[in-house]
Amino acid sequence: MRDDLKLRLEEFKARYPVEASERIVKPPVAFIGEEILELAVSALLQGENILLCGGKATGKNILADNLAWLFARPVYNVSFHVNTDSSTLIGTDTFVGGEVRLRGGPVAEAARRGGFCILDEINMAKNDAVAVMHAVLDYRRLIDVPGYDCIPMHPATRFIATMNYGYAGTRELNEALISRFTVIRMPALQSEQLRRLLRAAVPNAAETHIDHCIGLFMDLNEKAVNGEISTHPVDLRGMLAALRMMTDGMHPKDAVAINITNKCFDEYEYQLVQDVVMTRFV
Ligand SMILES: Nc1ncnc2c1ncn2[C@@H]1O[C@H](COP(=O)(O)OP(=O)(O)OP(=O)(O)O)[C@@H](O)[C@H]1O
Ligand SMILES: [Mg+2]
């Protein structure tokens, strides 16, 4: 990372110290992609909230987790689904000693504690849930819950949303919401980055297995870009699982079959992917 950013990160951490928290966790792997990481760090230092957009397994969550770790902030996760409503986000009434109190949801807790709140798959959300986020995300930086005092936002609180186009059930985000984020598009990894990623994720993998996996991934990616197959089989998560299993002793062809090829439920696509696999794994 650039030195000036490192310095500003240190200043940020000194300004907003946190007490020990089990929510400050080191991610299992470092995010690979220096430029994207720097963009995100600069935006967060500026006080912005960020929206990470990209296809499946492009590293949106691993980036969000790495950012929280770099800023040394506790993480609060919300996975949006069609039933996520404002009380899931802000909290619900509970009785404490005969009194009604608000038991804070992840957004309220992140606001209080200066956490990084990860709004996962935000485009799965109903407009109702999204509406309560407007005041949270813009310059007002507060949560106004009817019947309770306003919860002001800790100055270190940030929101990182992720969205994935094209999954079943995803919707377009409304403009008012988009305008409250800085948007970062997740790029496809180049083969050298992919090599670093596979080595880091499966440290004892054989180099030949890594080579074959990269070759296959690139082939499938090219076919998807050319529209010959869907992006369905271009799945880094499946590739990582396949590499782990072959490293563990499974026959590479089987490892690729159960983690990649068999995920194609369209017979025509299955055959095409199978043909590509045969050229790399015999
Ligand atoms: N740039 C990257 N650096 C490090 N790991 C990565 C990167 N891209 C993908 N990965 C790895 O790929 C896997 C999937 O990443 P992650 O869960 O962050 O993807 P995602 O974009 O959130 O996917 P989805 O849209 O399906 O939720 C993880 O094991 C992660 O470590
Ligand atoms: Mg994700």
XYZ file of N, CA and C in Angstrom, residues 43-242:
600
model
N -11.217 5.959 0.055
C -12.619 6.365 0.172
C -13.077 6.304 1.629
N -12.699 5.231 2.324
C -13.125 5.089 3.725
C -12.478 6.150 4.602
N -11.225 6.481 4.319
C -10.552 7.526 5.094
C -11.251 8.866 4.919
N -11.822 9.065 3.715
C -12.580 10.291 3.439
C -13.933 10.298 4.126
N -14.291 9.209 4.767
C -15.582 9.150 5.444
C -16.688 8.567 4.582
N -16.319 8.067 3.405
C -17.344 7.518 2.507
C -17.743 6.100 2.925
N -18.943 5.718 2.491
C -19.361 4.320 2.569
C -19.147 3.742 1.178
N -18.831 2.451 1.106
C -18.557 1.927 -0.232
C -19.448 0.751 -0.604
N -19.718 0.679 -1.902
C -20.511 -0.416 -2.465
C -19.602 -1.204 -3.403
N -19.421 -2.481 -3.114
C -18.574 -3.331 -3.950
C -19.469 -4.135 -4.893
N -19.259 -3.954 -6.195
C -20.087 -4.655 -7.182
C -19.229 -5.627 -7.956
N -19.759 -6.790 -8.209
C -19.005 -7.729 -9.034
C -19.646 -9.089 -9.036
N -19.165 -9.932 -9.916
C -19.704 -11.277 -10.061
C -19.402 -12.129 -8.842
N -19.869 -13.365 -8.894
C -19.681 -14.233 -7.729
C -18.195 -14.552 -7.525
N -17.836 -14.673 -6.270
C -16.469 -15.024 -5.881
C -15.402 -14.102 -6.468
N -15.729 -12.814 -6.589
C -14.706 -11.865 -7.028
C -14.018 -11.218 -5.829
N -14.325 -11.692 -4.632
C -13.600 -11.219 -3.456
C -14.228 -10.040 -2.729
N -15.530 -9.831 -2.921
C -16.171 -8.693 -2.265
C -16.121 -8.827 -0.737
N -16.493 -9.991 -0.244
C -16.492 -10.157 1.216
C -15.086 -10.201 1.800
N -14.183 -10.815 1.065
C -12.825 -10.883 1.600
C -12.205 -9.475 1.617
N -12.575 -8.649 0.646
C -12.100 -7.257 0.664
C -12.699 -6.506 1.862
N -13.995 -6.658 2.061
C -14.652 -5.964 3.177
C -14.014 -6.373 4.510
N -13.757 -7.656 4.682
C -13.154 -8.141 5.933
C -11.725 -7.615 6.103
N -10.996 -7.561 4.986
C -9.634 -7.021 5.063
C -9.629 -5.534 5.416
N -10.625 -4.807 4.900
C -10.699 -3.375 5.197
C -10.958 -3.149 6.684
N -11.909 -3.898 7.228
C -12.220 -3.750 8.655
C -10.979 -4.066 9.488
N -10.236 -5.065 9.066
C -9.029 -5.456 9.793
C -7.959 -4.364 9.702
N -7.786 -3.800 8.496
C -6.786 -2.735 8.328
C -7.114 -1.512 9.179
N -8.406 -1.206 9.299
C -8.823 -0.059 10.107
C -8.991 -0.446 11.581
N -8.804 -1.732 11.862
C -8.944 -2.263 13.225
C -10.302 -1.927 13.842
N -11.358 -2.158 13.077
C -12.713 -1.912 13.581
C -13.471 -3.231 13.740
N -14.374 -3.281 14.715
C -15.226 -4.468 14.843
C -16.176 -4.587 13.649
N -16.455 -5.819 13.255
C -17.284 -6.074 12.074
C -18.697 -6.497 12.467
N -19.673 -5.916 11.818
C -21.067 -6.330 11.980
C -21.596 -6.708 10.609
N -22.100 -7.924 10.492
C -22.566 -8.410 9.198
C -24.082 -8.459 9.106
N -24.620 -8.011 7.995
C -26.040 -8.218 7.714
C -26.139 -8.858 6.340
N -26.775 -10.028 6.272
C -27.024 -10.627 4.965
C -28.438 -10.282 4.555
N -28.562 -9.512 3.507
C -29.899 -9.098 3.081
C -30.616 -10.232 2.365
N -31.883 -10.366 2.663
C -32.733 -11.301 1.929
C -34.101 -10.651 1.838
N -35.032 -11.323 1.153
C -36.314 -10.649 0.896
C -37.073 -10.287 2.167
N -36.777 -10.956 3.278
C -37.506 -10.637 4.509
C -36.760 -9.699 5.449
N -35.613 -9.192 5.035
C -34.895 -8.246 5.882
C -35.721 -6.968 6.000
N -36.083 -6.607 7.231
C -36.845 -5.371 7.388
C -36.101 -4.438 8.334
N -36.704 -3.285 8.592
C -35.975 -2.289 9.372
C -35.621 -2.804 10.770
N -36.473 -3.657 11.354
C -36.138 -4.119 12.710
C -34.968 -5.100 12.710
N -34.779 -5.829 11.616
C -33.595 -6.690 11.521
C -32.339 -5.819 11.584
N -32.424 -4.650 10.977
C -31.243 -3.793 10.869
C -31.020 -2.979 12.137
N -32.098 -2.366 12.618
C -31.967 -1.408 13.722
C -32.152 -2.072 15.085
N -33.102 -2.980 15.188
C -33.298 -3.658 16.456
C -34.765 -3.830 16.784
N -35.005 -4.537 17.876
C -36.391 -4.792 18.277
C -36.556 -4.458 19.760
N -37.810 -4.299 20.168
C -38.106 -4.016 21.575
C -37.851 -5.235 22.438
N -37.237 -5.019 23.597
C -37.151 -6.113 24.567
C -37.475 -5.524 25.927
N -37.850 -6.395 26.849
C -38.088 -5.949 28.220
C -36.834 -6.151 29.050
N -36.353 -5.084 29.652
C -35.217 -5.211 30.560
C -35.624 -4.580 31.885
N -35.728 -5.370 32.938
C -36.138 -4.872 34.254
C -37.457 -4.117 34.196
N -38.421 -4.675 33.477
C -39.739 -4.054 33.426
C -39.817 -2.842 32.514
N -38.764 -2.584 31.783
C -38.729 -1.412 30.922
C -38.555 -1.857 29.467
N -39.160 -1.134 28.550
C -38.952 -1.479 27.140
C -37.642 -0.856 26.665
N -36.794 -1.659 26.146
C -35.514 -1.160 25.623
C -35.333 -1.634 24.192
N -34.521 -0.917 23.484
C -34.210 -1.330 22.119
C -33.016 -2.276 22.155
N -33.253 -3.504 21.688
C -32.102 -4.390 21.547
C -31.526 -4.154 20.162
N -30.355 -3.564 20.132
C -29.803 -3.068 18.871
C -29.500 -4.158 17.862
N -29.905 -3.937 16.628
C -29.515 -4.802 15.523
C -28.121 -4.396 15.052
N -27.613 -5.057 14.024
C -26.239 -4.817 13.594
C -25.948 -3.371 13.174
N -26.930 -2.712 12.562
C -26.683 -1.337 12.130
C -26.562 -0.416 13.348
N -27.451 -0.615 14.324
C -27.407 0.206 15.536
C -26.120 -0.047 16.319
N -25.717 -1.300 16.411
C -24.492 -1.632 17.159
C -23.254 -1.055 16.473
N -23.208 -1.181 15.159
C -22.072 -0.614 14.415
C -22.034 0.899 14.606
N -23.209 1.524 14.634
C -23.276 2.975 14.815
C -22.752 3.371 16.196
N -23.109 2.631 17.212
C -22.675 2.933 18.581
C -21.193 2.709 18.795
N -20.716 1.591 18.265
C -19.364 1.157 18.592
C -18.305 1.582 17.587
N -18.705 2.303 16.563
C -17.717 2.655 15.544
C -17.293 1.455 14.738
N -18.256 0.570 14.472
C -17.932 -0.636 13.725
C -17.992 -0.443 12.221
N -17.501 -1.441 11.521
C -17.684 -1.519 10.074
C -18.845 -2.476 9.852
N -19.902 -1.972 9.235
C -21.075 -2.790 9.027
C -21.105 -3.250 7.575
N -21.140 -4.559 7.389
C -21.113 -5.105 6.037
C -22.525 -5.464 5.615
N -23.009 -4.746 4.634
C -24.383 -4.942 4.160
C -24.297 -5.870 2.952
N -24.395 -7.157 3.219
C -24.094 -8.142 2.195
C -25.278 -8.377 1.271
N -25.001 -8.376 -0.027
C -26.046 -8.591 -1.047
C -27.172 -7.583 -0.846
N -26.802 -6.318 -0.788
C -27.778 -5.273 -0.449
C -28.893 -5.173 -1.480
N -28.619 -5.618 -2.709
C -29.681 -5.520 -3.723
C -30.745 -6.614 -3.579
N -30.618 -7.463 -2.550
C -31.686 -8.409 -2.244
C -32.745 -7.733 -1.375
N -32.465 -6.530 -0.918
C -33.326 -5.913 0.096
C -34.609 -5.342 -0.472
N -35.627 -5.371 0.365
C -36.882 -4.704 0.029
C -36.693 -3.206 0.230
N -37.470 -2.419 -0.472
C -37.331 -0.971 -0.341
C -37.554 -0.496 1.081
N -38.415 -1.182 1.795
C -38.725 -0.828 3.175
C -37.462 -0.840 4.045
N -36.649 -1.876 3.880
C -35.421 -1.977 4.675
C -34.427 -0.919 4.247
N -34.435 -0.664 2.953
C -33.496 0.292 2.401
C -33.803 1.720 2.874
N -35.105 2.000 3.045
C -35.506 3.354 3.418
C -34.875 3.802 4.735
N -34.793 2.898 5.713
C -34.227 3.308 7.001
C -32.731 3.592 6.877
N -32.135 3.100 5.814
C -30.692 3.303 5.671
C -30.340 4.698 5.149
N -31.336 5.397 4.585
C -30.994 6.675 3.962
C -30.327 7.664 4.897
N -30.939 7.887 6.086
C -30.372 8.867 7.010
C -29.065 8.368 7.615
N -28.959 7.029 7.686
C -27.750 6.435 8.247
C -26.572 6.699 7.312
N -26.855 6.611 6.029
C -25.771 6.631 5.056
C -25.400 8.024 4.572
N -26.270 9.012 4.765
C -25.881 10.313 4.230
C -25.311 11.206 5.328
N -25.183 12.482 5.051
C -24.485 13.391 5.960
C -25.111 13.448 7.353
N -26.378 13.029 7.481
C -27.028 13.117 8.793
C -26.406 12.151 9.779
N -25.969 10.998 9.285
C -25.297 9.999 10.101
C -26.005 9.752 11.440
N -27.283 9.495 11.373
C -27.956 9.101 12.612
C -29.084 8.127 12.336
N -29.428 7.405 13.412
C -30.532 6.469 13.301
C -31.672 7.014 14.127
N -32.773 7.236 13.456
C -33.922 7.791 14.146
C -34.967 6.695 14.252
N -35.109 6.139 15.454
C -36.084 5.074 15.636
C -37.300 5.664 16.334
N -38.463 5.580 15.698
C -39.664 6.156 16.330
C -39.842 5.592 17.742
N -40.079 6.457 18.715
C -40.310 6.001 20.079
C -39.033 5.916 20.909
N -37.894 6.105 20.306
C -36.630 6.080 21.058
C -35.848 7.339 20.738
N -34.764 7.559 21.504
C -33.881 8.664 21.162
C -33.146 8.316 19.872
N -32.668 9.359 19.207
C -31.839 9.122 18.030
C -30.530 8.468 18.457
N -30.041 7.571 17.651
C -28.713 7.026 17.922
C -27.738 7.739 16.985
N -26.859 8.554 17.533
C -25.898 9.213 16.653
C -24.815 8.223 16.252
N -24.170 8.507 15.175
C -23.191 7.557 14.680
C -21.783 7.909 15.125
N -21.083 6.924 15.639
C -19.680 7.071 16.000
C -18.904 7.501 14.748
N -17.946 8.433 14.893
C -17.273 8.932 13.681
C -16.481 7.872 12.905
N -16.151 6.752 13.551
C -15.386 5.721 12.824
C -16.282 4.709 12.112
N -17.601 4.835 12.304
C -18.507 3.864 11.672
C -18.505 4.007 10.150
N -18.421 2.879 9.466
C -18.508 2.884 8.000
C -19.393 1.724 7.557
N -19.993 1.894 6.386
C -20.804 0.829 5.803
C -20.177 0.366 4.497
N -20.049 -0.941 4.388
C -19.533 -1.518 3.145
C -20.606 -2.459 2.620
N -21.180 -2.106 1.483
C -22.233 -2.957 0.916
C -21.642 -3.792 -0.210
N -22.229 -4.965 -0.433
C -21.802 -5.756 -1.584
C -23.032 -6.038 -2.426
N -22.821 -6.137 -3.712
C -23.924 -6.597 -4.552
C -23.408 -7.366 -5.738
N -24.224 -8.283 -6.175
C -23.843 -9.202 -7.218
C -24.951 -9.175 -8.251
N -24.607 -8.728 -9.447
C -25.623 -8.685 -10.487
C -25.930 -10.066 -10.992
N -27.184 -10.315 -11.273
C -27.518 -11.499 -12.043
C -27.895 -12.732 -11.244
N -27.646 -12.751 -9.928
C -28.163 -13.874 -9.138
C -29.677 -13.811 -9.159
N -30.324 -14.963 -9.103
C -31.775 -14.962 -9.023
C -32.188 -14.182 -7.781
N -33.180 -13.314 -7.927
C -33.687 -12.606 -6.752
C -33.071 -11.230 -6.549
N -31.994 -10.933 -7.253
C -31.406 -9.617 -7.056
C -32.251 -8.575 -7.779
N -32.233 -7.378 -7.265
C -32.978 -6.299 -7.895
C -32.016 -5.183 -8.220
N -32.551 -4.232 -8.988
C -31.791 -3.005 -9.206
C -31.804 -2.228 -7.895
N -30.698 -1.593 -7.569
C -30.703 -0.741 -6.383
C -31.356 0.574 -6.742
N -32.077 1.168 -5.800
C -32.674 2.440 -6.168
C -31.624 3.554 -6.158
N -31.904 4.567 -6.975
C -30.902 5.616 -7.203
C -30.505 6.347 -5.943
N -31.497 6.572 -5.069
C -31.222 7.319 -3.843
C -30.200 6.567 -2.996
N -30.287 5.259 -3.051
C -29.349 4.461 -2.263
C -27.962 4.473 -2.917
N -27.924 4.260 -4.215
C -26.637 4.250 -4.918
C -25.898 5.563 -4.694
N -26.631 6.673 -4.703
C -25.957 7.967 -4.601
C -25.302 8.149 -3.231
N -25.639 7.313 -2.280
C -25.034 7.416 -0.951
C -23.761 6.592 -0.807
N -23.354 5.937 -1.855
C -22.136 5.124 -1.800
C -21.110 5.567 -2.836
N -19.854 5.274 -2.517
C -18.798 5.284 -3.516
C -18.785 3.868 -4.079
N -18.798 3.736 -5.390
C -18.955 2.405 -5.977
C -17.647 1.866 -6.545
N -17.294 0.682 -6.135
C -16.071 0.046 -6.635
C -16.447 -1.234 -7.376
N -15.993 -1.326 -8.603
C -16.253 -2.546 -9.389
C -15.109 -3.510 -9.192
N -15.447 -4.734 -8.893
C -14.414 -5.736 -8.640
C -13.915 -6.290 -9.974
N -12.624 -6.167 -10.246
C -12.116 -6.637 -11.533
C -11.900 -8.141 -11.532
N -11.844 -8.712 -12.734
C -11.478 -10.137 -12.837
C -9.977 -10.242 -12.566
N -9.567 -11.312 -11.933
C -8.147 -11.448 -11.605
C -7.338 -11.864 -12.827
N -6.132 -11.348 -12.928
C -5.196 -11.773 -13.971
C -4.510 -13.052 -13.505
N -3.863 -13.759 -14.453
C -3.367 -15.082 -14.068
C -2.301 -15.032 -12.966
N -1.468 -13.977 -12.958
C -0.455 -13.927 -11.901
C -1.069 -13.688 -10.517
N -2.123 -12.859 -10.502
C -2.826 -12.626 -9.222
C -3.513 -13.903 -8.757
N -4.044 -14.605 -9.768
C -4.718 -15.867 -9.464
C -3.723 -16.861 -8.854
N -2.523 -16.862 -9.396
C -1.491 -17.769 -8.867
C -1.174 -17.430 -7.405
N -1.024 -16.128 -7.133
C -0.750 -15.724 -5.740
C -1.889 -16.135 -4.823
N -3.093 -15.947 -5.342
C -4.275 -16.270 -4.542
C -4.331 -17.769 -4.232
N -4.126 -18.600 -5.266
C -4.220 -20.042 -5.054
C -3.116 -20.513 -4.115
N -1.907 -19.955 -4.294
C -0.797 -20.345 -3.414
C -1.084 -19.972 -1.968
N -1.647 -18.768 -1.783
C -1.915 -18.316 -0.420
C -3.032 -19.142 0.220
N -4.036 -19.495 -0.597
C -5.205 -20.181 -0.038
C -4.925 -21.665 0.211
N -4.093 -22.267 -0.645
C -3.771 -23.698 -0.476
C -2.244 -23.836 -0.489
N -1.600 -23.531 0.628
C -0.144 -23.391 0.645
C 0.615 -24.659 0.223
N 0.043 -25.842 0.470
C 0.788 -27.048 0.110
C 0.372 -27.641 -1.232
N -0.308 -26.865 -2.056
C -0.735 -27.366 -3.371
C 0.468 -27.548 -4.294
N 0.405 -28.596 -5.146
C 1.480 -28.822 -6.113
C 1.400 -27.764 -7.207
N 2.583 -27.339 -7.663
C 2.622 -26.277 -8.677
C 1.911 -26.712 -9.976
N 2.014 -28.002 -10.332
C 1.339 -28.460 -11.564
C -0.181 -28.340 -11.408
N -0.683 -28.662 -10.220
C -2.127 -28.520 -9.993
C -2.535 -27.053 -10.111
N -1.702 -26.194 -9.543
C -2.013 -24.758 -9.622
C -2.037 -24.315 -11.090
N -1.029 -24.737 -11.854
C -0.982 -24.382 -13.282
C -2.244 -24.822 -14.013
N -2.642 -26.068 -13.775
C -3.820 -26.584 -14.465
C -5.082 -25.835 -14.065
N -5.187 -25.516 -12.796
C -6.367 -24.774 -12.333
C -6.427 -23.390 -12.969
N -5.277 -22.718 -13.019
C -5.262 -21.379 -13.627
C -5.644 -21.478 -15.102
N -5.067 -22.466 -15.788
C -5.381 -22.655 -17.201
C -6.870 -22.865 -17.413
N -7.440 -23.731 -16.600
C -8.869 -24.028 -16.726
C -9.715 -22.789 -16.439
N -9.346 -22.084 -15.386
C -10.114 -20.893 -15.012
C -10.092 -19.864 -16.139
N -8.896 -19.652 -16.710
C -8.760 -18.681 -17.796
C -9.556 -19.123 -19.038
N -9.492 -20.414 -19.356
C -10.250 -20.944 -20.501
C -11.753 -20.720 -20.309
N -12.226 -21.063 -19.123
C -13.660 -20.934 -18.859
C -14.079 -19.471 -18.884
N -13.208 -18.638 -18.322
C -13.501 -17.215 -18.286
C -13.623 -16.662 -19.710
N -12.697 -17.098 -20.589
C -12.720 -16.618 -21.969
C -14.007 -17.065 -22.662
N -14.382 -18.302 -22.426
C -15.622 -18.809 -23.039
C -16.833 -18.023 -22.536
N -16.813 -17.667 -21.259
C -17.932 -16.905 -20.704
C -17.957 -15.496 -21.298
N -16.783 -14.885 -21.428
C -16.707 -13.539 -21.999
C -17.211 -13.551 -23.446
N -16.895 -14.627 -24.177
C -17.361 -14.738 -25.566
C -18.803 -15.199 -25.689
N -19.435 -15.428 -24.560
C -20.839 -15.817 -24.596
C -21.083 -17.273 -24.959
N -20.028 -18.104 -25.002
C -20.228 -19.521 -25.348
C -20.826 -20.296 -24.181
N -20.465 -19.902 -22.974
C -21.064 -20.516 -21.790
C -21.490 -19.392 -20.838
N -22.261 -19.740 -19.833
C -22.646 -18.721 -18.846
C -21.471 -18.528 -17.879
N -21.630 -17.621 -16.940
C -20.549 -17.429 -15.959
C -20.661 -18.463 -14.830
N -21.658 -19.292 -14.953
C -21.911 -20.321 -13.957
C -20.674 -21.126 -13.557
N -19.968 -21.710 -14.531
C -18.807 -22.532 -14.153
C -17.562 -21.722 -13.800
N -17.583 -20.410 -14.050
C -16.410 -19.588 -13.750
C -16.490 -19.206 -12.281
N -16.104 -20.135 -11.460
C -16.364 -19.966 -10.039
C -15.084 -20.209 -9.249
N -14.516 -19.112 -8.767
C -13.260 -19.206 -8.037
C -13.398 -20.031 -6.763
N -14.579 -19.925 -6.156
C -14.828 -20.678 -4.939
C -14.732 -22.186 -5.233
N -15.355 -22.591 -6.361
C -15.300 -23.991 -6.760
C -13.874 -24.399 -7.105
N -13.157 -23.485 -7.763
C -11.776 -23.783 -8.135
C -10.905 -24.001 -6.893
N -11.103 -23.154 -5.887
C -10.340 -23.300 -4.638
C -10.659 -24.633 -3.955
N -11.932 -24.980 -3.957
C -12.326 -26.242 -3.332
C -11.702 -27.407 -4.096
N -11.712 -27.329 -5.436
C -11.125 -28.397 -6.255
C -9.627 -28.534 -5.949
